[in-house]
Structure formats: structure tokens, C-alpha cells
PDB file of C-alpha atoms in Angstrom:
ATOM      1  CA  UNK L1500    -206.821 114.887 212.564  1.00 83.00           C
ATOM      2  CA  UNK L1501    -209.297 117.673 211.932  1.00 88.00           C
ATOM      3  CA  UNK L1502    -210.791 118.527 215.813  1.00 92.00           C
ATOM      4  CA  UNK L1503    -213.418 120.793 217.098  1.00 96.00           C
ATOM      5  CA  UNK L1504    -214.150 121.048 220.969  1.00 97.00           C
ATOM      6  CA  UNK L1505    -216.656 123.092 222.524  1.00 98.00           C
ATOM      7  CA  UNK L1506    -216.793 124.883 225.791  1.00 97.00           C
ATOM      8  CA  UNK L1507    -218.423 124.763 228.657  1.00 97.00           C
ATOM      9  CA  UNK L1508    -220.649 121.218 227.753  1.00 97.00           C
ATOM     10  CA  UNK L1509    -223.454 122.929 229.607  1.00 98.00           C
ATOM     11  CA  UNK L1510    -224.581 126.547 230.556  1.00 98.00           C
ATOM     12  CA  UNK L1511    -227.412 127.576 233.516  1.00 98.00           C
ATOM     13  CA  UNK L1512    -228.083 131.214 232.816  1.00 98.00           C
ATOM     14  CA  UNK L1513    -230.721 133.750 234.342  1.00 98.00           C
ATOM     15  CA  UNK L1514    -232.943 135.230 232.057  1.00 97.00           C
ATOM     16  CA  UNK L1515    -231.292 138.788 230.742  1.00 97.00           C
ATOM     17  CA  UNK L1516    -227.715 137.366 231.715  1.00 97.00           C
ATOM     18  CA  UNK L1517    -225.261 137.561 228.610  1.00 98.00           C
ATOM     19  CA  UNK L1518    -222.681 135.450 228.311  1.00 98.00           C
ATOM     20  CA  UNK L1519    -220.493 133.393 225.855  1.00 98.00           C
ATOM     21  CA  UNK L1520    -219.779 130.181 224.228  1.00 98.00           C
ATOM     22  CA  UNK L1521    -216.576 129.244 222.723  1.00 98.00           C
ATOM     23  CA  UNK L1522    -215.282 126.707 220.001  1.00 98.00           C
ATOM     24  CA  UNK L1523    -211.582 125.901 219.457  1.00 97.00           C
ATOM     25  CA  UNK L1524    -210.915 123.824 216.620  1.00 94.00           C
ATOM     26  CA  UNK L1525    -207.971 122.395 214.148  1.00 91.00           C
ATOM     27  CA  UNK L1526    -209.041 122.056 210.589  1.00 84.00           C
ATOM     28  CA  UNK L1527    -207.383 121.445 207.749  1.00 82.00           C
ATOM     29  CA  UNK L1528    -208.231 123.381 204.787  1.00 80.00           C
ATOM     30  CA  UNK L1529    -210.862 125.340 206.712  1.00 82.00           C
ATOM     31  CA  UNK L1530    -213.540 126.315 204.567  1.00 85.00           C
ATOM     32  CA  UNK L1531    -215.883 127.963 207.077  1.00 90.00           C
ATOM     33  CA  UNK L1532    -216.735 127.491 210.462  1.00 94.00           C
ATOM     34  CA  UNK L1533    -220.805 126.842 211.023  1.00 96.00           C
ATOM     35  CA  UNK L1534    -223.106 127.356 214.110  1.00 98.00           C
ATOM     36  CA  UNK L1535    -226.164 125.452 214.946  1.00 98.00           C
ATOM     37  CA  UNK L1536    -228.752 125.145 217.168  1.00 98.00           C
ATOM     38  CA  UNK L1537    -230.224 121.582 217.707  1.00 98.00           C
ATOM     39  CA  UNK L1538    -233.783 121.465 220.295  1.00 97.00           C
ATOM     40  CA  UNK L1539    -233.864 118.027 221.987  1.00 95.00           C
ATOM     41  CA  UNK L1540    -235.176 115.049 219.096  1.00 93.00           C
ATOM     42  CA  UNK L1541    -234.917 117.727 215.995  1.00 95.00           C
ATOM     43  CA  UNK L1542    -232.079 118.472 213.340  1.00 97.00           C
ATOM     44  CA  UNK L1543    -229.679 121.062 213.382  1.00 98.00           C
ATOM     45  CA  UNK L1544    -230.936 124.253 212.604  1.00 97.00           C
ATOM     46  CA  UNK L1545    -228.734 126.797 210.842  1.00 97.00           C
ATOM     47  CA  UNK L1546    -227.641 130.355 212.076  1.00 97.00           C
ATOM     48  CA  UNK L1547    -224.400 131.254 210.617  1.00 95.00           C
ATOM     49  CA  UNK L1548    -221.412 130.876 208.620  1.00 94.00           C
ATOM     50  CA  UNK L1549    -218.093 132.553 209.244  1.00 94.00           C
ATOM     51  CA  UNK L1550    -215.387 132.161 206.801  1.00 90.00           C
ATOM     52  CA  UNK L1551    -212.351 134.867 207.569  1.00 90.00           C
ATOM     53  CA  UNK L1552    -210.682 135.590 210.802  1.00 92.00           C
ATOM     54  CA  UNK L1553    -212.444 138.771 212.696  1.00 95.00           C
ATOM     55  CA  UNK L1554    -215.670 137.954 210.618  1.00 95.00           C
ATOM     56  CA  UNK L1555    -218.489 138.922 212.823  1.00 97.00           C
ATOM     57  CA  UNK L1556    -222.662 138.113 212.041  1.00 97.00           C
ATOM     58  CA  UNK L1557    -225.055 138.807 214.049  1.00 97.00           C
ATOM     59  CA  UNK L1558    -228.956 137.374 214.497  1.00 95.00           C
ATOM     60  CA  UNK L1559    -231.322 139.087 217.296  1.00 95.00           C
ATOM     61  CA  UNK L1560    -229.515 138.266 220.411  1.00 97.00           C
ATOM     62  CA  UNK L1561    -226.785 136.313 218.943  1.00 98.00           C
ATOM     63  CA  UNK L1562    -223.296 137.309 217.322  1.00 98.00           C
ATOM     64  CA  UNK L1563    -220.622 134.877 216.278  1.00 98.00           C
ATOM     65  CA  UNK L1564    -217.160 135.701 215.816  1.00 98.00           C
ATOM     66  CA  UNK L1565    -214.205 133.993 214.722  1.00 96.00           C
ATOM     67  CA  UNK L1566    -210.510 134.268 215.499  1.00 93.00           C
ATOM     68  CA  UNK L1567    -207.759 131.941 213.536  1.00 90.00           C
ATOM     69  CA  UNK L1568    -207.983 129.428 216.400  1.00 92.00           C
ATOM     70  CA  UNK L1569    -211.582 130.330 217.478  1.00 96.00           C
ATOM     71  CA  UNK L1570    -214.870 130.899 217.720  1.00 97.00           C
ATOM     72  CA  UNK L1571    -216.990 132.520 219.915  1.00 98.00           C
ATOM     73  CA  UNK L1572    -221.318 132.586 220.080  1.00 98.00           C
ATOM     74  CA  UNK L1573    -222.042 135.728 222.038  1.00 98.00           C
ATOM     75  CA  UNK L1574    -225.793 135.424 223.866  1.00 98.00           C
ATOM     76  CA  UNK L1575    -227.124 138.970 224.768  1.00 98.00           C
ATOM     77  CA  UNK L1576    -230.099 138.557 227.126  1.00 98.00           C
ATOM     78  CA  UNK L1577    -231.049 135.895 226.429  1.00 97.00           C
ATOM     79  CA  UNK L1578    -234.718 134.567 227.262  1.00 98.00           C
ATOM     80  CA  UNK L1579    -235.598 131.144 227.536  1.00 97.00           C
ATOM     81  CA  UNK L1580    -236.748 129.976 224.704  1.00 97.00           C
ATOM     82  CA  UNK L1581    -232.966 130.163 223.605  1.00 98.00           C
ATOM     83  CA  UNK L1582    -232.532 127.229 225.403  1.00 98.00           C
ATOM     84  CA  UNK L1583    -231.236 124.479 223.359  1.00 98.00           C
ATOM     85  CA  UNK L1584    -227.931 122.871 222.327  1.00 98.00           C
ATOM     86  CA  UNK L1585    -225.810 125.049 220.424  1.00 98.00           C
ATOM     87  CA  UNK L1586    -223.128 123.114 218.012  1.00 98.00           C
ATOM     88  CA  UNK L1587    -220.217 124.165 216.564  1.00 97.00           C
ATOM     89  CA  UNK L1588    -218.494 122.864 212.950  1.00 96.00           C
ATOM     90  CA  UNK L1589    -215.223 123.285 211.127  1.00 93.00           C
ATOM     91  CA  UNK L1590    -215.718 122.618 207.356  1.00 88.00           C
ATOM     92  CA  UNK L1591    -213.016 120.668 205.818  1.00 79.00           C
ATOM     93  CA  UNK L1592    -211.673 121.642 202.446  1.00 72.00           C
ATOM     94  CA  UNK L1593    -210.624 118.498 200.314  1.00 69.00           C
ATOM     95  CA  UNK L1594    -213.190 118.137 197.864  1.00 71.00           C
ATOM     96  CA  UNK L1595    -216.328 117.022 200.216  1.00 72.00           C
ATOM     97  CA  UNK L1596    -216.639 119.801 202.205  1.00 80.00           C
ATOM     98  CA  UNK L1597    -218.024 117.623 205.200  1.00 89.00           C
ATOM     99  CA  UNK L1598    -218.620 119.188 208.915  1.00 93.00           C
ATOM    100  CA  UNK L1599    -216.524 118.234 211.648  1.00 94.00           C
ATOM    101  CA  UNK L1600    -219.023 119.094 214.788  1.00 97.00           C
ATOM    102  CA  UNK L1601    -217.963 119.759 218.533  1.00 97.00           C
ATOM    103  CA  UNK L1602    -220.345 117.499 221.063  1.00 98.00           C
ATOM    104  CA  UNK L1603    -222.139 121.007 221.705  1.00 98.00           C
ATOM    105  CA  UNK L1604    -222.980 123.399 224.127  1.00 98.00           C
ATOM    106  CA  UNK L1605    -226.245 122.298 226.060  1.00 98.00           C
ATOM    107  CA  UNK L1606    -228.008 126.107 227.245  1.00 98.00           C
ATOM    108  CA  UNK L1607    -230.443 126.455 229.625  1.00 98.00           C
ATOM    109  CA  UNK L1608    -232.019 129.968 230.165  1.00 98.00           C
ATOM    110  CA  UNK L1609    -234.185 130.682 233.551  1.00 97.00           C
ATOM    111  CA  UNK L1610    -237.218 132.689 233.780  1.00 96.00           C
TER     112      UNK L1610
ATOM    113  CA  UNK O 870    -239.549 126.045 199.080  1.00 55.00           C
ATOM    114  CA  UNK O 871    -239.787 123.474 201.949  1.00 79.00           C
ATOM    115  CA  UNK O 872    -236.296 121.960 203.785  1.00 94.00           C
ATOM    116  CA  UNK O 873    -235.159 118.646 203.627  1.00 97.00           C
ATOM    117  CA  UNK O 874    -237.158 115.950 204.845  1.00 97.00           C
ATOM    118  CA  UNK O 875    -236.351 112.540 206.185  1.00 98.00           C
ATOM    119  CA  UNK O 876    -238.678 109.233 206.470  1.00 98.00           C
ATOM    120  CA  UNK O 877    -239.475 107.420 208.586  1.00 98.00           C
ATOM    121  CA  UNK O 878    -238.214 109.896 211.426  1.00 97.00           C
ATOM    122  CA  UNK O 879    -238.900 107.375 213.840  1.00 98.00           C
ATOM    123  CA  UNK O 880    -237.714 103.611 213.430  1.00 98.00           C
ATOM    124  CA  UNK O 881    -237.508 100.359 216.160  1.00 98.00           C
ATOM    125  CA  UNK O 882    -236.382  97.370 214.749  1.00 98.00           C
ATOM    126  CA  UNK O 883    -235.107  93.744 216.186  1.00 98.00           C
ATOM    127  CA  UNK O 884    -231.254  93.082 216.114  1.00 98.00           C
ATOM    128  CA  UNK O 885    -230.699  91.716 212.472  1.00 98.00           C
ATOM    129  CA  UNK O 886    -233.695  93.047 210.645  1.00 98.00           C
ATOM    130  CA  UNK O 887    -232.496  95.458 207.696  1.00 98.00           C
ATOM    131  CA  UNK O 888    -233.759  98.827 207.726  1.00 98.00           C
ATOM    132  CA  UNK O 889    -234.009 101.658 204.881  1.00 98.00           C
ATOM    133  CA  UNK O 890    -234.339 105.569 205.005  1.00 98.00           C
ATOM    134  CA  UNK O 891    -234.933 108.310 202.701  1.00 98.00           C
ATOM    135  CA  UNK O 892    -234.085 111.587 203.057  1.00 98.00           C
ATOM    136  CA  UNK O 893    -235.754 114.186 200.313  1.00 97.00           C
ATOM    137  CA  UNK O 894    -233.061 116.974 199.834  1.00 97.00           C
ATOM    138  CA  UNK O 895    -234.030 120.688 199.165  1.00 95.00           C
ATOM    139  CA  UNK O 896    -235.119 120.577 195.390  1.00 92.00           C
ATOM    140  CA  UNK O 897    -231.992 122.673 193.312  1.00 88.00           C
ATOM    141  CA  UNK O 898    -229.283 120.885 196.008  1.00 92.00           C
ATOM    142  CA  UNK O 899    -226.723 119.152 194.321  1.00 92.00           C
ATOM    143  CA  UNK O 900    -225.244 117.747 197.317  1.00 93.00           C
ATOM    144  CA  UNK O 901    -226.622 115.640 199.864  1.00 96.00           C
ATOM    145  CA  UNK O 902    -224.998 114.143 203.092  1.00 96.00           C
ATOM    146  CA  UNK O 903    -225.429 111.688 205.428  1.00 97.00           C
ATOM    147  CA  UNK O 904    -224.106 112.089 209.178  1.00 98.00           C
ATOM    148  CA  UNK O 905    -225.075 109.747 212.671  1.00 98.00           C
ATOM    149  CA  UNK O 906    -225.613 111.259 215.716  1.00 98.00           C
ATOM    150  CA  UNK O 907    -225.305 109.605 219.370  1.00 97.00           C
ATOM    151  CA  UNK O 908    -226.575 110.873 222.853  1.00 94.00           C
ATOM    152  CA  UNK O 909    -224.478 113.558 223.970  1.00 93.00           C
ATOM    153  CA  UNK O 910    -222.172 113.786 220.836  1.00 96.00           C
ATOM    154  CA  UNK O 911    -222.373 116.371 217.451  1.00 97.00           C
ATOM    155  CA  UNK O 912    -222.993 114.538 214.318  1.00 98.00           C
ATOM    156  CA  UNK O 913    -220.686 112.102 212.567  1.00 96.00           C
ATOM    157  CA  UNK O 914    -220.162 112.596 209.198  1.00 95.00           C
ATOM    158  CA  UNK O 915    -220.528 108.936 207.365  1.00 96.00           C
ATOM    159  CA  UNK O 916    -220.710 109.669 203.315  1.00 96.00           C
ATOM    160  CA  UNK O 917    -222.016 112.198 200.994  1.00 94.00           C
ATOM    161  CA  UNK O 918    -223.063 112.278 197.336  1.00 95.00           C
ATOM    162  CA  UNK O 919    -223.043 115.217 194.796  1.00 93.00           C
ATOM    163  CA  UNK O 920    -225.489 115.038 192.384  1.00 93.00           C
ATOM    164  CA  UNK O 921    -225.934 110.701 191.925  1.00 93.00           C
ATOM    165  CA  UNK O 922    -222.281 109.794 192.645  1.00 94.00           C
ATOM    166  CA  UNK O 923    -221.218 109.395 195.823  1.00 94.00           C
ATOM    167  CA  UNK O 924    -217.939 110.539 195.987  1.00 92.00           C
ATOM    168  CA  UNK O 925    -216.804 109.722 199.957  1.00 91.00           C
ATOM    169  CA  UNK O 926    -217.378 107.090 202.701  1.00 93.00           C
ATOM    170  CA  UNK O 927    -216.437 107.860 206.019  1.00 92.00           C
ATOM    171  CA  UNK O 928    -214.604 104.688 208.194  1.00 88.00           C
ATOM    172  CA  UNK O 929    -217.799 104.832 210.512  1.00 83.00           C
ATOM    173  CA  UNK O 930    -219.537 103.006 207.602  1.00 87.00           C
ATOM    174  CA  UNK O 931    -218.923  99.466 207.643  1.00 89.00           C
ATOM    175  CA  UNK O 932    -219.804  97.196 204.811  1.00 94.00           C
ATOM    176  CA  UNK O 933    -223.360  96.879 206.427  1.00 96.00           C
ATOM    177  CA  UNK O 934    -224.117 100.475 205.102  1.00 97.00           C
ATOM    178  CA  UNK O 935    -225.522 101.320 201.605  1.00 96.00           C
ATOM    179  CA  UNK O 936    -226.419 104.688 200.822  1.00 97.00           C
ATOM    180  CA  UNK O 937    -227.762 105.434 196.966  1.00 96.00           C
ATOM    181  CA  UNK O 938    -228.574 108.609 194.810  1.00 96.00           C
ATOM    182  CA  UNK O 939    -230.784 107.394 192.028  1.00 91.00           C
ATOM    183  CA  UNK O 940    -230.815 110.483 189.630  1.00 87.00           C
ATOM    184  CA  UNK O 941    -229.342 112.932 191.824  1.00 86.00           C
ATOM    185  CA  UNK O 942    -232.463 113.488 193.583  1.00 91.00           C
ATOM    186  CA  UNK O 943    -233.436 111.446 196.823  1.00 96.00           C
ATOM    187  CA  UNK O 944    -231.213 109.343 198.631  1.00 98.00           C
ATOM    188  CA  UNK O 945    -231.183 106.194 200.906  1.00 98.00           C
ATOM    189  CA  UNK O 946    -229.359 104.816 203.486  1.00 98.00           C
ATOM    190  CA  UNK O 947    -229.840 101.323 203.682  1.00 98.00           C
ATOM    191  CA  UNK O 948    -228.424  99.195 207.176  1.00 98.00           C
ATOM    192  CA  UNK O 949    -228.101  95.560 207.041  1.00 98.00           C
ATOM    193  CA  UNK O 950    -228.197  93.155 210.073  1.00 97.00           C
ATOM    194  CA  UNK O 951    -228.235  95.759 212.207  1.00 98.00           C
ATOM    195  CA  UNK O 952    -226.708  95.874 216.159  1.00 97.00           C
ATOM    196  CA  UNK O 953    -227.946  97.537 219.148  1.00 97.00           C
ATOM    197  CA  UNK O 954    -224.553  99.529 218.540  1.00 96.00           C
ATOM    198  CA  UNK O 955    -226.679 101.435 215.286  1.00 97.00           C
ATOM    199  CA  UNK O 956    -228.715 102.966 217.640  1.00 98.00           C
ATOM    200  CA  UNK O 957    -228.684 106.658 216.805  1.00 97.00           C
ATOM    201  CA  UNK O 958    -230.073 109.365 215.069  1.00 98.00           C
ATOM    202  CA  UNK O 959    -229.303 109.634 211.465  1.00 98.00           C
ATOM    203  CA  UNK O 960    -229.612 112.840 209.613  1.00 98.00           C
ATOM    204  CA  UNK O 961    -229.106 113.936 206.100  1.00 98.00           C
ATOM    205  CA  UNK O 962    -228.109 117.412 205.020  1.00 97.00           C
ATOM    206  CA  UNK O 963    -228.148 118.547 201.445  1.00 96.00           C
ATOM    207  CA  UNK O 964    -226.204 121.957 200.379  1.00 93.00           C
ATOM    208  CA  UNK O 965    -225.671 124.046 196.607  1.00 90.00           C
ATOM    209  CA  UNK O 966    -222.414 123.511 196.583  1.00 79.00           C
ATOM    210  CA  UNK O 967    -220.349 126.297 194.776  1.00 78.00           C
ATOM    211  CA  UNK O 968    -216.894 128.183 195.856  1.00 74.00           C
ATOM    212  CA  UNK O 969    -218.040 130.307 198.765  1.00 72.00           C
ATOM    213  CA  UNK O 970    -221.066 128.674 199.373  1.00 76.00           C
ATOM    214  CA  UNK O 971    -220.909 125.326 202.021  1.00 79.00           C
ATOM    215  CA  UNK O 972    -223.791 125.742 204.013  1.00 90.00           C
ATOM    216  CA  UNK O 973    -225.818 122.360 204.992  1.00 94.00           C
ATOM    217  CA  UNK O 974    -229.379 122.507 205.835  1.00 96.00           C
ATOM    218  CA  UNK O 975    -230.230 119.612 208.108  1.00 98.00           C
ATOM    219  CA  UNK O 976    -233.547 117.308 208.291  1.00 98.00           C
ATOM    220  CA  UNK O 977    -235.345 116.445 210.945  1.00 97.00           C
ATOM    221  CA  UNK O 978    -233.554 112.776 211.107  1.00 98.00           C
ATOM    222  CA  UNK O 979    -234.789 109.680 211.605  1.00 98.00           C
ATOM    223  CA  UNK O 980    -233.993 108.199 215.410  1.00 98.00           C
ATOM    224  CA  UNK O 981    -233.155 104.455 214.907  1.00 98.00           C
ATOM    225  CA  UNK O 982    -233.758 102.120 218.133  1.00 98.00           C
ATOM    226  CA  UNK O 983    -232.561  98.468 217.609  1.00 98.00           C
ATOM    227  CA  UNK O 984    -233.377  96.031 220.283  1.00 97.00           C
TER     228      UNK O 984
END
């Protein structure tokens, strides 16, 4: 059964301190592997798609990467309105294509 | 070219009662999926549709869902005598599907309370 689990469920960090989130996952077929960031009551917004194994993109202070087993959301100095929930999700191959999310990373940046 | 949009995004309704959404997908889109989302948890993916046909139902739907996609264009999910156990936050993503191209924009959602 296609899994995706997320690491740690939530993250304190001090304004300016850098750190990473991670996202394991078995999927069949894997088509891509997406990131998201959800703010409490809204949808999931996009940031970025990774499709290949050492694929890197990278958006202002964030930078995804992806391994064959892994995936990693890198957060240089962050600044607090990057709090938010950050979700992970495996695309499935198979014809639909749906997303198989991890119950997120909740991230909460201090001024 | 504006994102998806979903309506009502905010719904309470008695144990029982049927309830209806619509979610508008972004305009060229030719696919458009449904997914649930509880407290604490990612979405759930529960059926999609590419262009009117819907071509997968996830075993989260039970026979009390109906989703349709008149003419490829909007879609609704429809929940019939619903249960304090539907209470969630239901979102609808539409992509362009083509090889090399799977990204899902999400709507707001619509947060369902049944009491």
C-alpha cells in the first residue's frame, strides 16, 4: 500500500534558524513527489514538484530535494510568516495520478 | 486566470440533511479531483474525473457520495444522510493532465460541520 510519512509532526524554530523537514514514502509507480504548504482553514498551496532522484528546486528560502526513498524541504532562515503546515505527496502512477499526502509538518517560526 | 474555487466554503448541517458542493476548476483543466481532509491528517483522496467521466472512486466513498462532471466543466459532490463522522474539510483540485505534467492546484475547500 502506497505510504508517505512525514517527520517531525511539529517544528518550534527561532527566527534565522535553518533547519529541515523530511518525507519518506513507498509509492508505486511514482510519478512525482509534491510539496505544499496549507495555513490553518485554507487549501493546499503549491511549491514544487520533484520527479527524478537528486532533483533539487528551490523558492526564496526553500529547497526541496529528493532521494529514491526521500525527500527533504530545506528552510533557510526562515521568518515567521513561514509558519504553516508543510505537506508532503507521492503521486501514484496507474492511470489517476491521485496524491497520497503525509499528515504534515506543522512549523512554527519565532520572532 | 483565477484558481479553483469551491462553494459554499463553509457548511453546518443536522445529522441526515443532504448537502451539495461545487467546486469551479481552473478553466483549460481537464482533470478535477476530489479529496477529504480531517484535523490533524493530509488529504484523502476520494474520486476524480477527467474531463465529464469519472474514471475512479476511492473506498472512503460510500454509496452516500455522488460526485458529477456535467460537461467536463464544474463538478459536485453531493452527501446524502449525512453523520457527524462527515465532518471534514473537503477540497477539490483540478490539474492539465499530460505526461510530465501532474501538478494539482487546490481550492480553498469547503469545511463541513454536521451536528
Amino acid at each position: 500500500e502506497d505510504q508517505v510519512t512525514q517527520s517531525p509532526e511539529a517544528l518550534r524554530l527561532q527566527e534565522g534558524e535553518s533547519s529541515s523537514l523530511n518525507c519518506s514514502y513507498t509509492v508505486s509507480g511514482l510519478r512525482g513527489l509534491f510539496w505544499y504548504r496549507q495555513d490553518p482553514g485554507k487549501g493546499p498551496e503549491f511549491l514544487f514538484t520533484l520527479y527524478s532522484a537528486g532533483e533539487e528546486k528551490e523558492k526564496e528560502r526553500l529547497k526541496a530535494t529528493l532521494t529514491k526513498k526521500e525527500s527533504f524541504l530545506h528552510i533557510t532562515a526562515p521568518k515567521p510568516e513561514d509558519s504553516a503546515t508543510y505537506l508532503c505527496a507521492g503521486c501514484s502512477g496507474g492511470g489517476s495520478e491521485k496524491l497520497v499526502f503525509g499528515k504534515g509538518t506543522k512549523l512554527t517560526v519565532n520572532p | 486566470d483565477t484558481g479553483v474555487s469551491q462553494d459554499p466554503r463553509h457548511k453546518i448541517t443536522k445529522r441526515g440533511q443532504n448537502v451539495t458542493f461545487r467546486c469551479d476548476p481552473i478553466s483549460e483543466h481537464n482533470r478535477l479531483y476530489w479529496y477529504r481532509q480531517t484535523l490533524g491528517q493530509g488529504p484523502e483522496f476520494l474520486t476524480y474525473f477527467q474531463n465529464e467521466a469519472q474514471l475512479e472512486k476511492s473506498r472512503l466513498l460510500s454509496d452516500r457520495f455522488s460526485a458529477e462532471r456535467p460537461k467536463g466543466s464544474f463538478s459536485t459532490l453531493e452527501i446524502q444522510r449525512t453523520e457527524q463522522g462527515d465532518s471534514a474539510m473537503y477540497l477539490c483540485a483540478s490539474s492539465l493532465y499530460r505526461p510530465g505534467e501532474e501538478t494539482q492546484y487546490f481550492g480553498p475547500g469547503t469545511r463541513l460541520l454536521v451536528l
